[in-house]
mmCIF file of C-alpha atoms in Angstrom:
data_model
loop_
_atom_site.group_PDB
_atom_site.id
_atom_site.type_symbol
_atom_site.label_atom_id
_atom_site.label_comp_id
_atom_site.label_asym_id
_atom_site.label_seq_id
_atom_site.Cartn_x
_atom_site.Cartn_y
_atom_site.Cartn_z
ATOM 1 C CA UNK A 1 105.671 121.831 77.276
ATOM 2 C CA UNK A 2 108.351 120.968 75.071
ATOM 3 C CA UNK A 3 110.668 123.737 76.866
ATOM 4 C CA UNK A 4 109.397 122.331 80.019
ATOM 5 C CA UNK A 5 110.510 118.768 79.311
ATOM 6 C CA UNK A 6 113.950 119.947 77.982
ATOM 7 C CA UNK A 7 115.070 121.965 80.483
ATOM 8 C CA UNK A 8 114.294 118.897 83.005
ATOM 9 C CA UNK A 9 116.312 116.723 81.145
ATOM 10 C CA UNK A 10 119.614 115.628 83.176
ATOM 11 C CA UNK A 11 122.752 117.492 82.196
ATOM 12 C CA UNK A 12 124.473 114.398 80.929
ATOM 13 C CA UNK A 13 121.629 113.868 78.559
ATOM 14 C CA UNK A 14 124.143 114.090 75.820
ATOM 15 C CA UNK A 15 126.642 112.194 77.059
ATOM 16 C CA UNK A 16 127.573 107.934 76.194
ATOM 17 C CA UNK A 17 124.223 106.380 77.748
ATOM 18 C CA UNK A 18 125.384 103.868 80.342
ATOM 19 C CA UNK A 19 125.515 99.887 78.713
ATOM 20 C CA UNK A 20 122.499 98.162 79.272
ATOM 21 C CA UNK A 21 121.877 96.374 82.338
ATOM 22 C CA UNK A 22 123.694 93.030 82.891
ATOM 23 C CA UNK A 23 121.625 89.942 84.198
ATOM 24 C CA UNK A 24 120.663 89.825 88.051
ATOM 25 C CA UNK A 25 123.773 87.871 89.054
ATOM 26 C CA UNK A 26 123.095 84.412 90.934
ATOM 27 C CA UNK A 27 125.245 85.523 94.232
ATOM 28 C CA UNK A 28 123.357 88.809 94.538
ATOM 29 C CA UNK A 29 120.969 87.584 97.149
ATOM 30 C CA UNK A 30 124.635 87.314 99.546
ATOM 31 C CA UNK A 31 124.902 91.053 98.907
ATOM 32 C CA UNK A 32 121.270 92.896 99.393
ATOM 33 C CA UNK A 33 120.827 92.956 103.410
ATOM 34 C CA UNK A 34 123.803 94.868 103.922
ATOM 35 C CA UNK A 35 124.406 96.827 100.133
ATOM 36 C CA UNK A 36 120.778 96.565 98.912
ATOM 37 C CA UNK A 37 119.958 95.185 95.389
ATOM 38 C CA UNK A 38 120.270 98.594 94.326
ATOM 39 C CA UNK A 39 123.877 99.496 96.175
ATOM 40 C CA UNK A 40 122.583 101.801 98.481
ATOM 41 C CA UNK A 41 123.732 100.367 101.966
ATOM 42 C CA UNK A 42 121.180 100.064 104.460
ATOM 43 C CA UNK A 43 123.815 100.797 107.418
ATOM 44 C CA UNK A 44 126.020 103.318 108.505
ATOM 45 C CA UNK A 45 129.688 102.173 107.564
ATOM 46 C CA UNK A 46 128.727 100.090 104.865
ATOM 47 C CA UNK A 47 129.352 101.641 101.549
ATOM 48 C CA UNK A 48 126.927 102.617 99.145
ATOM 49 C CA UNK A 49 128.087 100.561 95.716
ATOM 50 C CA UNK A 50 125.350 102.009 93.045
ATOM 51 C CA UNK A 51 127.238 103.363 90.420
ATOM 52 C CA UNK A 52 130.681 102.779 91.227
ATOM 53 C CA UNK A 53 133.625 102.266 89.222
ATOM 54 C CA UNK A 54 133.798 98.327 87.918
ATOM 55 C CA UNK A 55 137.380 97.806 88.345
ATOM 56 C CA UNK A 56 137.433 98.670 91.624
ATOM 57 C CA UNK A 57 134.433 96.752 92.909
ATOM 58 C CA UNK A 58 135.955 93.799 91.044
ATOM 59 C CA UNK A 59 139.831 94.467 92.770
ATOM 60 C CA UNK A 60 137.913 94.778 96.124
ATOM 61 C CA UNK A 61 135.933 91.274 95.915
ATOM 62 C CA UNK A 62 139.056 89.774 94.684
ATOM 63 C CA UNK A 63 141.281 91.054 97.158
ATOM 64 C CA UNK A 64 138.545 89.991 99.723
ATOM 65 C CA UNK A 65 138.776 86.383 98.538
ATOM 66 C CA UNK A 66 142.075 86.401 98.563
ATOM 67 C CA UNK A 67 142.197 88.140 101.723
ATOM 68 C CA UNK A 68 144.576 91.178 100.848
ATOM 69 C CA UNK A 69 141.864 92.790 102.252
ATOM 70 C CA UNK A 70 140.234 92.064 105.536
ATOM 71 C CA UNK A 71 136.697 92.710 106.513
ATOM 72 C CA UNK A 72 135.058 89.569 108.409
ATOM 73 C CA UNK A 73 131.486 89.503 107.044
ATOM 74 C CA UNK A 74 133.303 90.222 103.102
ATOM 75 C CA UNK A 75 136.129 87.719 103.666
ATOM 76 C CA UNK A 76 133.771 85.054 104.022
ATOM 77 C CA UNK A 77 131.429 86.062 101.831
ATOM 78 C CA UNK A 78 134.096 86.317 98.996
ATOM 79 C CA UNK A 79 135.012 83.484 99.585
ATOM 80 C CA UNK A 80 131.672 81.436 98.355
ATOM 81 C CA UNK A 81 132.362 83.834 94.769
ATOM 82 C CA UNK A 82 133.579 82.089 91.957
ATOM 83 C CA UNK A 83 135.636 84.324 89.855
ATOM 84 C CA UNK A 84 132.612 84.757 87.284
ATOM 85 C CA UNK A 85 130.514 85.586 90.088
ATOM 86 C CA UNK A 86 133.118 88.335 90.932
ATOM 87 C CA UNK A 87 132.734 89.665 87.558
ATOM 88 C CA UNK A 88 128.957 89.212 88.077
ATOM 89 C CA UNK A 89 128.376 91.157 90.877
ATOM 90 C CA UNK A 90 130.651 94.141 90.550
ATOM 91 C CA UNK A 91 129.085 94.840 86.952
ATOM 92 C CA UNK A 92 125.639 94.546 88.350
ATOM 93 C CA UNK A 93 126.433 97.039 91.045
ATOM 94 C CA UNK A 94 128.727 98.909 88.728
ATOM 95 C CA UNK A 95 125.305 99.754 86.533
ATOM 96 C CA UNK A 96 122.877 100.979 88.976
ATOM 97 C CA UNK A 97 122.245 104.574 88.360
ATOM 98 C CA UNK A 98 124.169 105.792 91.667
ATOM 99 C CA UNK A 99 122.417 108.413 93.834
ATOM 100 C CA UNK A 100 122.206 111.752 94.812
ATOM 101 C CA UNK A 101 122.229 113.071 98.435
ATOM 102 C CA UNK A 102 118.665 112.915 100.157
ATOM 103 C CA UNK A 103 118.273 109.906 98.090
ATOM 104 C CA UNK A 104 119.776 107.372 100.608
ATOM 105 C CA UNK A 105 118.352 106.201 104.033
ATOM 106 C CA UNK B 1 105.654 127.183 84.561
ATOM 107 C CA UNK B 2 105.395 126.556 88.520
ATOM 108 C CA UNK B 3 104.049 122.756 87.751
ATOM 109 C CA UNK B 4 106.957 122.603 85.253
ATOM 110 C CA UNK B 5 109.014 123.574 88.000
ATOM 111 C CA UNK B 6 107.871 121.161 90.694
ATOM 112 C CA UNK B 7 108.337 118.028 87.867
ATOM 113 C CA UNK B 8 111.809 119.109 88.005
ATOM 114 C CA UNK B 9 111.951 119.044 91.306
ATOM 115 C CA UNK B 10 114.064 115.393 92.627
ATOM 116 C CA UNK B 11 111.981 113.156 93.795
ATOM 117 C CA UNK B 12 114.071 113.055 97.627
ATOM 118 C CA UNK B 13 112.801 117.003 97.750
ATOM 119 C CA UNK B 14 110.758 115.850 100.709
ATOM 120 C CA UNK B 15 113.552 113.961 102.401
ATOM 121 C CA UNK B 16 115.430 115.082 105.124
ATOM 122 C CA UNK B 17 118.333 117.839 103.837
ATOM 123 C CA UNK B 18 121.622 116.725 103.982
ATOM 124 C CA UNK B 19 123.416 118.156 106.503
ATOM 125 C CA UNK B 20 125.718 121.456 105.794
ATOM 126 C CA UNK B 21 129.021 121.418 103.258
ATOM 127 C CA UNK B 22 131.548 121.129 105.998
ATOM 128 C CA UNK B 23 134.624 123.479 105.279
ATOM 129 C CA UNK B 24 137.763 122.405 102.616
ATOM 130 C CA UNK B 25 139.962 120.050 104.149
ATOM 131 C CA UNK B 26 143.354 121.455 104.288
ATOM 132 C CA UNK B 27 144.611 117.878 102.709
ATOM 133 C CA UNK B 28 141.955 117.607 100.052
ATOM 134 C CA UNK B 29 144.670 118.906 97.220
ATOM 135 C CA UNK B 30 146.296 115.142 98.132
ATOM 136 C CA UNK B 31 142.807 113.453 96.751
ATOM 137 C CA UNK B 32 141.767 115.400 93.971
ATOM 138 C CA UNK B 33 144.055 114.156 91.047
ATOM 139 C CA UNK B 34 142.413 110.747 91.319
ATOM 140 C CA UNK B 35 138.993 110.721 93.024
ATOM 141 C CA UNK B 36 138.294 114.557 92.414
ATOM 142 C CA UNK B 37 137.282 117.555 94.479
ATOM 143 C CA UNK B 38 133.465 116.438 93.883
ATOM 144 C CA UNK B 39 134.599 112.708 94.803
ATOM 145 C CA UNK B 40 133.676 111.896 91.262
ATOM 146 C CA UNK B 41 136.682 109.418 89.832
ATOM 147 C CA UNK B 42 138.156 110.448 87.178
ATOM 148 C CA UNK B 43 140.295 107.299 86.567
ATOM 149 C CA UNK B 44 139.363 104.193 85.737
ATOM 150 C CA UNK B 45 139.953 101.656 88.695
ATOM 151 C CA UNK B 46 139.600 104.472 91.106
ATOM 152 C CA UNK B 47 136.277 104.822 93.669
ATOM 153 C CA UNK B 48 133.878 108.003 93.365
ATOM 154 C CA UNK B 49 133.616 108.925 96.667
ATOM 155 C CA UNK B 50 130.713 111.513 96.601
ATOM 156 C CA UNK B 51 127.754 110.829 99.177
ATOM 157 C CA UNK B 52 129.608 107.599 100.366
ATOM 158 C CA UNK B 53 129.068 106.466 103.607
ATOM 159 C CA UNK B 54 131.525 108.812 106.125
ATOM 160 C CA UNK B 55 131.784 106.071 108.707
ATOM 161 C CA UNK B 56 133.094 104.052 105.144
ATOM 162 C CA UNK B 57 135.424 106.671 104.224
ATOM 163 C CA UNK B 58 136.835 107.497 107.819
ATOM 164 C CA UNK B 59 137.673 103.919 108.570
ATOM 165 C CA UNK B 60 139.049 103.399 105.195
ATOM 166 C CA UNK B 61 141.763 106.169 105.702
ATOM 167 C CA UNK B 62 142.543 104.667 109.231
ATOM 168 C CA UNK B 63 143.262 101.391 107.639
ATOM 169 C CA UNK B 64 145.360 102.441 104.820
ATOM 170 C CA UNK B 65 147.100 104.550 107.864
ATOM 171 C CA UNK B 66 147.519 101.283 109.846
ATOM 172 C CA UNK B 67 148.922 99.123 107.226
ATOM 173 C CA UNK B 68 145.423 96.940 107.539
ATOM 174 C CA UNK B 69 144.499 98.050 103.857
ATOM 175 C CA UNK B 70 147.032 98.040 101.361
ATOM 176 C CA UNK B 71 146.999 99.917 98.574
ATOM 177 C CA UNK B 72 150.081 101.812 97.170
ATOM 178 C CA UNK B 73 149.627 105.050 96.330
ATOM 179 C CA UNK B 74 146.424 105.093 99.302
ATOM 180 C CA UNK B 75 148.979 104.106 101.918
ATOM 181 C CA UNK B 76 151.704 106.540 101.033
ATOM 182 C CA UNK B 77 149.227 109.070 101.003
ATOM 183 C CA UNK B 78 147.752 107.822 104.230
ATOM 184 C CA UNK B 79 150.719 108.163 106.183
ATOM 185 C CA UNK B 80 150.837 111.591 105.532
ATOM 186 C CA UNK B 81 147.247 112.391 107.601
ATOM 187 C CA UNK B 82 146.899 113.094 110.965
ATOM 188 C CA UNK B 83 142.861 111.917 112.463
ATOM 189 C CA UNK B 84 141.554 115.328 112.346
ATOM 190 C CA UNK B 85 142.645 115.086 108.776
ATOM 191 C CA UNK B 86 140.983 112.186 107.845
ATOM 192 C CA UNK B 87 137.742 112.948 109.769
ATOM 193 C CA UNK B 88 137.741 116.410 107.524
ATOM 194 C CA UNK B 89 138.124 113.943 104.552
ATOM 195 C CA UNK B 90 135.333 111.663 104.951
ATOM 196 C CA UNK B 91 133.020 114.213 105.917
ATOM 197 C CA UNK B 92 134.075 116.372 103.054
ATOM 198 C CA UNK B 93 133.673 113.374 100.342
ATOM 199 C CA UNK B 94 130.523 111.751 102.241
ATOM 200 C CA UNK B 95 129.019 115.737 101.763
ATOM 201 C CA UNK B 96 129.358 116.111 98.057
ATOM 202 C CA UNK B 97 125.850 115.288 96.165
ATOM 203 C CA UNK B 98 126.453 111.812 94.864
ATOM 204 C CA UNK B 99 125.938 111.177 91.543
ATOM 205 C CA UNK B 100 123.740 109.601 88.688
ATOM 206 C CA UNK B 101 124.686 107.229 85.780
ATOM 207 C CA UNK B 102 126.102 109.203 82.905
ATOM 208 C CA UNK B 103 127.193 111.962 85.083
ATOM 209 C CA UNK B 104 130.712 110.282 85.694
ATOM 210 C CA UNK B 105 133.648 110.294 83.202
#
């Protein structure tokens, strides 16, 4: 059984373990309909965020806000973020554990 | 050793199969140095794009192609796909397996 249990063991088992979880951020409630509180979207077109890179999650609400980039529903959204709830929110969604195919809708 | 099997098994084995690996893009050598061939980044800053959404991806490309999203080295690189090439794109990078924590980088 001890085989068993090692040879189900993810491949990455030995790699950095991912930081611990950061705090549910205030804002997230603006986020779940469309991303989920997990970042798997709910609807085709709307990306899935679980696991993705921080930086990037962080440029993208940013440039949102300061609308660089230009989606209605996100422009307005972003624009009710305070920077710290910028930060907030894209480590939050940074941390879930991502997904595999199958997993989503 | 067939129980041991089946706890290996993902939990989305039930779920419905994603749909078949559609072929290499002929552009896909133009993603791979920053997102990967497996749409896992491997920079920080950088999106994974494995199992995101395709209607996500597609109009992504179409909007770095358009000028409506800027990024620099996206919009270069943009300009340089025709639509059947970016269709081929997202489908490719919405088609690869997705990915867990601790799997990336």
């Amino acid at each position: 059984m001890a085989a068993c249990a090692e040879s189900a063991a993810p491949s990455s088992a030995s790699a950095t373990p991912p930081a611990a979880s950061p705090e549910r951020p205030a804002k997230l409630g603006l986020c779940v309909a469309c991303h989920g509180e997990d970042g798997i979207s709910r609807i085709a077109g709307t990306p899935h965020l679980a696991g993705q890179d921080g930086q990037y999650l962080e440029r993208a609400l940013v440039d949102y806000r300061s609308g660089k980039r230009q989606h209605v529903p996100m422009t307005s959204l972003a624009n009710s973020l305070q920077p710290a709830d910028i930060r907030a929110l894209a480590a939050w969604y940074a941390s879930r554990p991502g997904f595999h195919a199958g997993d989503a809708r």
